[in-house]
Coordinates of C-alpha atoms and ligand atoms in Angstrom, one line a residue:
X1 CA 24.6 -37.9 -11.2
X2 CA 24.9 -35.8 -8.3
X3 CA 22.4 -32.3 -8.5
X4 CA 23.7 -29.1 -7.0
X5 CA 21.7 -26.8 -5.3
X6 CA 21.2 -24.5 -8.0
X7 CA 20.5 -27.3 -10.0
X8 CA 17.8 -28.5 -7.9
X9 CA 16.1 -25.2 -7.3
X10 CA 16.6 -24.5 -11.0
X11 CA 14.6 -28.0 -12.1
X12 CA 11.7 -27.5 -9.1
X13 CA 11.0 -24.0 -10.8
X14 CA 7.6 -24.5 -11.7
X15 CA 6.3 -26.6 -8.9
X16 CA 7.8 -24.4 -6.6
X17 CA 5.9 -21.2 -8.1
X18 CA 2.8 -22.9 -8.1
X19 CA 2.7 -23.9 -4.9
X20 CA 3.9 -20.8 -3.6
X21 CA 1.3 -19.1 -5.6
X22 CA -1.3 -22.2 -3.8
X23 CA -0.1 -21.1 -0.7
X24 CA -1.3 -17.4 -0.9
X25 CA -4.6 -18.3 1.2
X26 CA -2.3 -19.0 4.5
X27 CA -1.2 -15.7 4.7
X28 CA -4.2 -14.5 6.2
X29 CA -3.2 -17.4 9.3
X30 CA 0.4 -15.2 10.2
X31 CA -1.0 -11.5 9.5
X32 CA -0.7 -9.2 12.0
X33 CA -4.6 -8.7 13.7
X34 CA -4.8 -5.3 13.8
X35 CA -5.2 -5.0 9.9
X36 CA -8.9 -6.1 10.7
X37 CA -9.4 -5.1 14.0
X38 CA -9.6 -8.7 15.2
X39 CA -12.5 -9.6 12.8
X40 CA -10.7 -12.1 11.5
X41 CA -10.9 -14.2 14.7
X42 CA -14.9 -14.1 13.8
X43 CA -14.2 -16.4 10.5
X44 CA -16.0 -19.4 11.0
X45 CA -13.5 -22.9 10.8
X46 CA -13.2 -24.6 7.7
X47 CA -14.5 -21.2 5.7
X48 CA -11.9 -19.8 3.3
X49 CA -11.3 -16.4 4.0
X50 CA -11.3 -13.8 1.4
X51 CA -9.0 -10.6 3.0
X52 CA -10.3 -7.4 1.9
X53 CA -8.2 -5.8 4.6
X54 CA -4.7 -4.9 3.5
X55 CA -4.9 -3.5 0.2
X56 CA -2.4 -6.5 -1.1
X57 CA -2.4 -7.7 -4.6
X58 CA -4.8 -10.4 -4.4
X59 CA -2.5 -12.3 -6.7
X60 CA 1.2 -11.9 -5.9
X61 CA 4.1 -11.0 -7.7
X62 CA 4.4 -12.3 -11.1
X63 CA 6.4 -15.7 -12.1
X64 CA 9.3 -14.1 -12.7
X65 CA 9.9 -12.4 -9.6
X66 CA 9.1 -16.1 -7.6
X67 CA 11.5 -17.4 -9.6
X68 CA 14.1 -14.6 -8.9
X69 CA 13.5 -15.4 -4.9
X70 CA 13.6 -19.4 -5.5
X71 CA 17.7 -18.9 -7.2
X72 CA 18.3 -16.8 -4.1
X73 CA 18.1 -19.8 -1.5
X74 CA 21.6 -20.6 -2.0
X75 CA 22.5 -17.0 -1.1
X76 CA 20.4 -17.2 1.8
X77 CA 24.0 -17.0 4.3
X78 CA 25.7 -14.3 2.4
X79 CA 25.1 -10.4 3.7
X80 CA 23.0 -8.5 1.2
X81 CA 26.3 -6.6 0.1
X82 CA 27.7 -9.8 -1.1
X83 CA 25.2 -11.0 -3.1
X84 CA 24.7 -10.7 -6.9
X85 CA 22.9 -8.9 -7.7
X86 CA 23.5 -6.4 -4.2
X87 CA 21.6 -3.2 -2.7
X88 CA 24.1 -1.0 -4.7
X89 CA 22.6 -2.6 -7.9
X90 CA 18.6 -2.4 -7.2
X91 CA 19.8 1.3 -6.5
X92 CA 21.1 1.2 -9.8
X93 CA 18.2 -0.4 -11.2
X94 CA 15.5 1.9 -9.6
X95 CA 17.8 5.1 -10.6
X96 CA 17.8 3.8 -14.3
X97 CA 13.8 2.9 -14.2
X98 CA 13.6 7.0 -13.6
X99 CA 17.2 7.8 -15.2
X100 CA 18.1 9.7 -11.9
X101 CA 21.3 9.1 -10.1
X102 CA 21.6 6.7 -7.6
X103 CA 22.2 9.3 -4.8
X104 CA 18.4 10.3 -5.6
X105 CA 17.2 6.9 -4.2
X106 CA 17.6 5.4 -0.5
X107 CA 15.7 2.1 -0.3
X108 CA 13.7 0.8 2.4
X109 CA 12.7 -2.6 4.1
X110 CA 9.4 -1.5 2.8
X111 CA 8.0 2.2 2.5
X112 CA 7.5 2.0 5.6
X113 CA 11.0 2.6 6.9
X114 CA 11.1 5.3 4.8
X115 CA 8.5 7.6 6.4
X116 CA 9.8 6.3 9.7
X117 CA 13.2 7.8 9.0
X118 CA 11.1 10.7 7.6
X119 CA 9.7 11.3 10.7
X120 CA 12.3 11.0 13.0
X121 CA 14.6 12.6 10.3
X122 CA 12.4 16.2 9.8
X123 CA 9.8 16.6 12.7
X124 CA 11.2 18.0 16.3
X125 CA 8.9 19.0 19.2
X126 CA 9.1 22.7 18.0
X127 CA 8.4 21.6 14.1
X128 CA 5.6 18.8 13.9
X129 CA 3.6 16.8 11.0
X130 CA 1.1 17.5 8.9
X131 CA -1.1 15.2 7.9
X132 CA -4.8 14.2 6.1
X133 CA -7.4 12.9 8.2
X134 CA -7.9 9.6 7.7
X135 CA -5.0 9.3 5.6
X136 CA -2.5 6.3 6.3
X137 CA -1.3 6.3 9.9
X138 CA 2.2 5.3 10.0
X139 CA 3.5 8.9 10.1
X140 CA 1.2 10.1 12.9
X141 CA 2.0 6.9 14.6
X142 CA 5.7 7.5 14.7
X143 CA 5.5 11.4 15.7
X144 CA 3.0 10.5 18.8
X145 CA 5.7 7.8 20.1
X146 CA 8.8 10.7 19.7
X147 CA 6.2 13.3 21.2
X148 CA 6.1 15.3 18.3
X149 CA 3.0 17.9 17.0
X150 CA 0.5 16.4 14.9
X151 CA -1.8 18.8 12.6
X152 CA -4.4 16.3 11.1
X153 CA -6.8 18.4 8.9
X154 CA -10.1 16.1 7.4
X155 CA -10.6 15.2 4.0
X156 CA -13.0 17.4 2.2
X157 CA -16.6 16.7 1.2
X158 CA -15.3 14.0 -1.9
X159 CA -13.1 12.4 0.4
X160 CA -10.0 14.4 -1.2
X161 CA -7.1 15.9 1.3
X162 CA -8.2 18.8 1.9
X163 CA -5.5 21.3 0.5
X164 CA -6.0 24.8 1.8
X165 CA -5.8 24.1 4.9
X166 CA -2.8 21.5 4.6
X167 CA -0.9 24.3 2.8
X168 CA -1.6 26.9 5.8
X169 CA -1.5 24.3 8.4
X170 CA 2.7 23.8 7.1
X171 CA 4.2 26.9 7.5
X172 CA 6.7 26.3 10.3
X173 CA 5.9 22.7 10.3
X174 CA 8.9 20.0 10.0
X175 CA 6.9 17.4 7.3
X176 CA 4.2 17.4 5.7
X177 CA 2.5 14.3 4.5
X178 CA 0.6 13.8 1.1
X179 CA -0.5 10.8 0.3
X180 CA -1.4 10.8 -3.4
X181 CA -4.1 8.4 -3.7
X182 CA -5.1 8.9 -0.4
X183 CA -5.3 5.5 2.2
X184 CA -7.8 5.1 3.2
X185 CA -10.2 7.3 0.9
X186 CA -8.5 6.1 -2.1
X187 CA -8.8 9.6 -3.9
X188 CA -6.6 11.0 -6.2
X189 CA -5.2 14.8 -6.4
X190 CA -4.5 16.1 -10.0
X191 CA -1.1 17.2 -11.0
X192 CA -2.1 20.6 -10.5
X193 CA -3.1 20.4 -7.6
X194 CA 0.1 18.9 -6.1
X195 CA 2.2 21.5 -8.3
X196 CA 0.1 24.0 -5.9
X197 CA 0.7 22.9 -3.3
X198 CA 4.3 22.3 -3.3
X199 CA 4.5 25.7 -4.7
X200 CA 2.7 27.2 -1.7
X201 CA 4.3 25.3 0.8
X202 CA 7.7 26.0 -0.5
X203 CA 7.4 29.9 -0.7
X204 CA 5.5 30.1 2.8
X205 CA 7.4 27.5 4.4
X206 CA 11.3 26.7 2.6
X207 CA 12.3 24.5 5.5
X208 CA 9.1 22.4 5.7
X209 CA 9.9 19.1 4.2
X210 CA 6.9 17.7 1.8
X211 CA 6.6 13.9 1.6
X212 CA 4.6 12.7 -1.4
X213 CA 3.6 8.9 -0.9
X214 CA 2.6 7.1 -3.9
X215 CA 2.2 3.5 -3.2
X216 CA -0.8 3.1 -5.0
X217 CA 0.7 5.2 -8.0
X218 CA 0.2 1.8 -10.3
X219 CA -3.1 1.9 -10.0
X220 CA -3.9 5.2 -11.3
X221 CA -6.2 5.9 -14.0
X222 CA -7.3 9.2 -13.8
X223 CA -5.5 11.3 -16.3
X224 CA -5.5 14.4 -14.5
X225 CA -2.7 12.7 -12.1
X226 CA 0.8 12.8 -12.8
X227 CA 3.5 11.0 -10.4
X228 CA 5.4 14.2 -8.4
X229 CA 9.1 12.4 -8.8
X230 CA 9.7 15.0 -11.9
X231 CA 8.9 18.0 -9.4
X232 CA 10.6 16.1 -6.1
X233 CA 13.9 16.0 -8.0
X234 CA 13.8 19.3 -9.7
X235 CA 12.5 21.1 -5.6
X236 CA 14.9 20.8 -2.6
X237 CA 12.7 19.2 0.2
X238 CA 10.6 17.3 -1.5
X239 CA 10.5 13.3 -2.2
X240 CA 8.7 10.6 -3.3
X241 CA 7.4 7.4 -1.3
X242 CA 7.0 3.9 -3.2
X243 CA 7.1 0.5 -2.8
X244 CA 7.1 -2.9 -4.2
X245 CA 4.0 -4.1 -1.8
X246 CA 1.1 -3.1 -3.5
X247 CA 0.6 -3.3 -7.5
X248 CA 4.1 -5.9 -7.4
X249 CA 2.4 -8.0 -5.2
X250 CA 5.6 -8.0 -2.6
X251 CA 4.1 -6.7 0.1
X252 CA 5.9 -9.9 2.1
X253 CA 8.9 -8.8 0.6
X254 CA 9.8 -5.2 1.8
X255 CA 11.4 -3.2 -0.2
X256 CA 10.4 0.7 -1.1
X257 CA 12.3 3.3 -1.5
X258 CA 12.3 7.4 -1.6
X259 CA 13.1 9.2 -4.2
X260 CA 14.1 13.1 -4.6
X261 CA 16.9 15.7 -4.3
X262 CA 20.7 13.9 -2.9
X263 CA 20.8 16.8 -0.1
X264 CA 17.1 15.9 0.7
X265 CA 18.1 12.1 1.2
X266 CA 21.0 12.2 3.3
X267 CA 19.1 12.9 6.0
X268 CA 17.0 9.5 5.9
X269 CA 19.9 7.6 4.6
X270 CA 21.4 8.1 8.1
X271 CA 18.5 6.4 9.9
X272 CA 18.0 3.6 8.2
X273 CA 18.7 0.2 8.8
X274 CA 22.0 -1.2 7.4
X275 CA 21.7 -3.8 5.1
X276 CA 18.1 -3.3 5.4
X277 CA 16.6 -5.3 2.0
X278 CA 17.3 -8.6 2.1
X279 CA 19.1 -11.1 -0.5
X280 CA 15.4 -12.2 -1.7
X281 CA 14.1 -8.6 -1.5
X282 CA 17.1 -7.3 -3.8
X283 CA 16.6 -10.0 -6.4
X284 CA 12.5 -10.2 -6.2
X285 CA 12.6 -6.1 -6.9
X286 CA 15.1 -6.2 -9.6
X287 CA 13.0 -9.0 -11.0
X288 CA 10.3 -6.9 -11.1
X289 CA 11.6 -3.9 -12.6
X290 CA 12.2 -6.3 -15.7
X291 CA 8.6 -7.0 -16.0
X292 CA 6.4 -3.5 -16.8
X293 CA 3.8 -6.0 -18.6
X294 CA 3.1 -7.7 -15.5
X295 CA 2.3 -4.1 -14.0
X296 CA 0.1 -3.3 -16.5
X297 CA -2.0 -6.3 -16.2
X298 CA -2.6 -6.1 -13.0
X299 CA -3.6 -1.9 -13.6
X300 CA -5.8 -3.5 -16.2
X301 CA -7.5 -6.2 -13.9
X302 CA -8.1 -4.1 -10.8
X303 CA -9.6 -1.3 -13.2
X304 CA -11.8 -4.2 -14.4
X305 CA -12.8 -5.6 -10.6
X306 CA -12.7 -1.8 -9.0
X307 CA -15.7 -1.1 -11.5
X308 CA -17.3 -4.4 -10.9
X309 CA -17.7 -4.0 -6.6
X310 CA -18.1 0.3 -7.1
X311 CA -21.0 -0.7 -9.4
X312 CA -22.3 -3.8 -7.0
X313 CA -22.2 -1.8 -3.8
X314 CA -23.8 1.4 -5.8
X315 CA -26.8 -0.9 -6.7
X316 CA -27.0 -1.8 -2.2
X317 CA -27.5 1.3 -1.9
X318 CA -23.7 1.7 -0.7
X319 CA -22.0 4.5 -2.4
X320 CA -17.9 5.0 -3.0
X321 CA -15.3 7.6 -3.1
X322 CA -13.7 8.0 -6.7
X323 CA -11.1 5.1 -5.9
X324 CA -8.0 5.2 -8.1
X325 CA -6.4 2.8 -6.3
X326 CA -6.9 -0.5 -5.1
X327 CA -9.9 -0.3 -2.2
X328 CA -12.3 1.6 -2.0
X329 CA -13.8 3.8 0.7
X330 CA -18.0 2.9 1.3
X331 CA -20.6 4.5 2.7
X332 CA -22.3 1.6 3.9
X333 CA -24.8 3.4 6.8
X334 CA -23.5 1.6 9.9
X335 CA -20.4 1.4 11.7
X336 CA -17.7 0.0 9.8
X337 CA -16.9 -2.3 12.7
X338 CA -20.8 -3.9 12.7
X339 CA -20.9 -4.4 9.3
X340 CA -16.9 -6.0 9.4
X341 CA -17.6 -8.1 12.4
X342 CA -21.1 -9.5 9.7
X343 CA -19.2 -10.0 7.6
X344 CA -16.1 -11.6 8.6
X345 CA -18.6 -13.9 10.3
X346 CA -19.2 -15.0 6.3
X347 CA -15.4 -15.2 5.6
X348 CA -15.1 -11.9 4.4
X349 CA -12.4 -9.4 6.1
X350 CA -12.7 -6.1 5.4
X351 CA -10.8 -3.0 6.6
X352 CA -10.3 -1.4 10.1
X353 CA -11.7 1.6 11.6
X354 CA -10.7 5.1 10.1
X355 CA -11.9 7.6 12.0
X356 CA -13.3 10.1 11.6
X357 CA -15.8 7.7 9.6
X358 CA -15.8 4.8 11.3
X359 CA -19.5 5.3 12.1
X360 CA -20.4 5.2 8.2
X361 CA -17.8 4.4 6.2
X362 CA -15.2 0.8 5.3
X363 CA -12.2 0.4 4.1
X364 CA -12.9 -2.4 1.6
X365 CA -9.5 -3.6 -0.8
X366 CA -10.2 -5.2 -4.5
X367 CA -9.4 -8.2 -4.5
X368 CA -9.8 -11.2 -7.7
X369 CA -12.9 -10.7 -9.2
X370 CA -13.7 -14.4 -7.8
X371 CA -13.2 -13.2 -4.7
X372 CA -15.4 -9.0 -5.1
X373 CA -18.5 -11.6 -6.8
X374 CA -18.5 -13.9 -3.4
X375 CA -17.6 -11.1 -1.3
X376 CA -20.7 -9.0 -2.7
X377 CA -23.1 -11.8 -2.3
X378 CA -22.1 -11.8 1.6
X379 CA -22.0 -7.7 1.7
X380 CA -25.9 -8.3 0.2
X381 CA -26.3 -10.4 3.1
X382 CA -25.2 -8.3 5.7
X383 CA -27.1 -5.2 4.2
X384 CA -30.4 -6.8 3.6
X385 CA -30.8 -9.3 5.8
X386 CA -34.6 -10.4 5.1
X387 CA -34.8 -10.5 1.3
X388 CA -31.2 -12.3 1.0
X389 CA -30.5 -14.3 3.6
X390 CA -31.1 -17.9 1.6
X391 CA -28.9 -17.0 -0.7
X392 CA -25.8 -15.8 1.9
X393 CA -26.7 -19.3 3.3
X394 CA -26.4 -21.0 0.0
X395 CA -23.7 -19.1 -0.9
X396 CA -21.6 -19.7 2.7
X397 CA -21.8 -23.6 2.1
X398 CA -20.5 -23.4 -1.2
X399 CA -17.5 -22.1 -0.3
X400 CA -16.9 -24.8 2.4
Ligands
PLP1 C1 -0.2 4.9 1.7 C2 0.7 3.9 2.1 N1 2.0 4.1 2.2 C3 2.9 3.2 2.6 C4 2.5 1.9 2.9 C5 3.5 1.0 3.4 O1 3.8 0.0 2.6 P1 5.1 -0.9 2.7 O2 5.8 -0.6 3.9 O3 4.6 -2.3 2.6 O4 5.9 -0.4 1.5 C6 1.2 1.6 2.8 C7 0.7 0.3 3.2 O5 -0.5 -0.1 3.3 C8 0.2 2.6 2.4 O6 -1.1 2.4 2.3

């Protein structure tokens, strides 16, 4: 009996997840190097590398959403508009998830695209960015290239943005970026806070567009935070990063999207990319929009592993910002790249530099808690050298 395509994928389901999901380990072979700084390179051959260095979901998206990208293949040749389901219907999903209209929402090939069209859309030479210091780097990235102004104003003594001086630092300027919790310090502002300081912002500076980036939003657990897409649609000039890549575990699928104000969106719905999420990337994020459990067990299990490598490094003597997300920011006494370049020479990839703490302080993303118990036995190693090093040594050949 002959088997169609569909048929075929349909049948080769579960063997195709799995090894999908056996797969996960190779990703670190095609990664772009800059995420560790070219550590990686120091991983021995033969050692299975843990990556602590891109805040992914160490796990993936869930079964369902594999699935949804393993029925796409035979759509693989049709334009994203001709596919079922198509862009206008994961606008229509993501609308419903908030019950906003769908002129509130302009996807992106990742979030990235969005605060790329952000930048180009909102900042001129005369009206620049404002940003945290270290805070994530694509929006800096893109104004240097156009030759825009860049205000960068450091995170305070807890590692939070700093807010008084972001809120005087905006009048006049064209964006202003808040990433609530912060990359790379991994801190969290309070909905009051951000009420503040869009309130502030707004009456000294109407025309200064405010950018609140929440891709680490499912990983909150601090009550005192609230997501800002309630104030972003109720304040002209205001919207709302998020994406698919971190708590979804589709980081290799690129889709995120902005949400706010319709008059606010136009603007980046110009710039971006046509046809710009993919067949897979439509059905993956729709699938994933059907599965709020799966989110909430993976909230659940990086609460459970954040605790576990907060506590571990505490007790080396290495202490943390208050991480509500998924890495955490340590002081670990030593530049980040000596102790990255120890420990990636143990299998264990950590974070880049972030100035202006890259003489104390790493970037260090949760991952299983398999992976935070061997990764803490090496971070032991590299710390405390003379008591410990048997044990890295024991603990490197069992990995092999
Ligand atoms: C704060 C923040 N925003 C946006 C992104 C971009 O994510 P993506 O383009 O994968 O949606 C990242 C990725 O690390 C991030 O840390």
């Amino acid at each position: 009996m002959p088997v169609s395509r569909r048929g075929f994928l349909r049948g080769s389901l579960d063997t195709r997840s799995g090894a999908f999901i056996a797969a996960r380990g190779l990703e670190a072979h095609f990664a772009d190097a800059a995420q560790g700084d070219g550590a990686r390179a120091l991983v021995p051959a033969g050692v299975n590398e843990i990556r602590l260095s891109s805040n992914e979901n160490p796990l993936g998206p869930g079964k369902a959403v594999l699935d949804a990208i393993l029925m796409k293949f035979p759509e693989a040749g049709r334009y994203p508009f001709n596919s079922t389901p198509n862009e206008t219907a994961l606008v229509a999903a993501i609308a419903g998830k908030f019950a906003v209209k769908p002129e509130n929402i302009v996807v992106g090939a990742g979030s990235q695209e969005i605060l790329k069209c952000a930048v180009r859309a909102f900042t001129t030479p005369e009206r620049g960015l404002v940003t945290g210091s270290p805070s994530f780097e694509n929006c800096p990235r893109i104004a240097r290239r156009l030759e825009h102004p860049i205000t960068e104003i450091t995170v305070d003594s807890k590692f939070r943005l700093d807010i008084e001086p972001m809120i005087a630092a905006s009048k006049g300027a064209g964006l202003v970026f808040l990433n609530n919790p912060n990359n790379p310090t991994a801190t969290v502002l309070g909905a009051g806070a951000v009420t503040d300081f869009v309130t502030r912002v707004r009456a000294a500076s109407p025309d200064t567009v405010i950018l609140i980036d929440e891709a680490y939003h499912d990983y909150v657990t601090d009550p005192s935070y609230r997501s800002a897409v309630p104030l972003a649609l109720e304040t002209p000039n205001v919207f709302v990063s998020r994406t698919f890549s971190k708590a979804y575990g589709m980081a290799g699928m690129r889709v995120g999207y902005a949400i706010g104000h319709a008059d606010t969106l136009k603007a980046l719905a110009r710039l971006k990319m046509p046809y710009n999420v993919s067949v897979f990337g439509i059905a993956a994020a729709m699938a994933a929009l059907n599965d709020p459990a799966h989110i909430d067990a993976e909230r659940a299990r990086n609460t459970a592993v954040r605790a576990f490598a907060v506590k571990a490094l505490e007790d080396l003597g290495c202490k943390s910002s208050a991480s509500q997300a998924n890495f955490l920011f340590t002081d670990v006494g030593r530049p980040a790249k000596e102790f990255r370049d120890a420990c990636a020479k143990q299998g264990v990839v950590v974070g880049r530099d972030f100035p202006p703490f890259e003489k104390t302080h790493v970037r260090i993303s949760v991952g299983t808690m398999d992976e935070m118990q061997k990764a803490v036995a090496v971070f032991r190693s590299v710390l405390r050298p003379a008591t410990t090093s048997l044990d890295g040594r024991r603990q490197e050949e069992s990995w092999r």
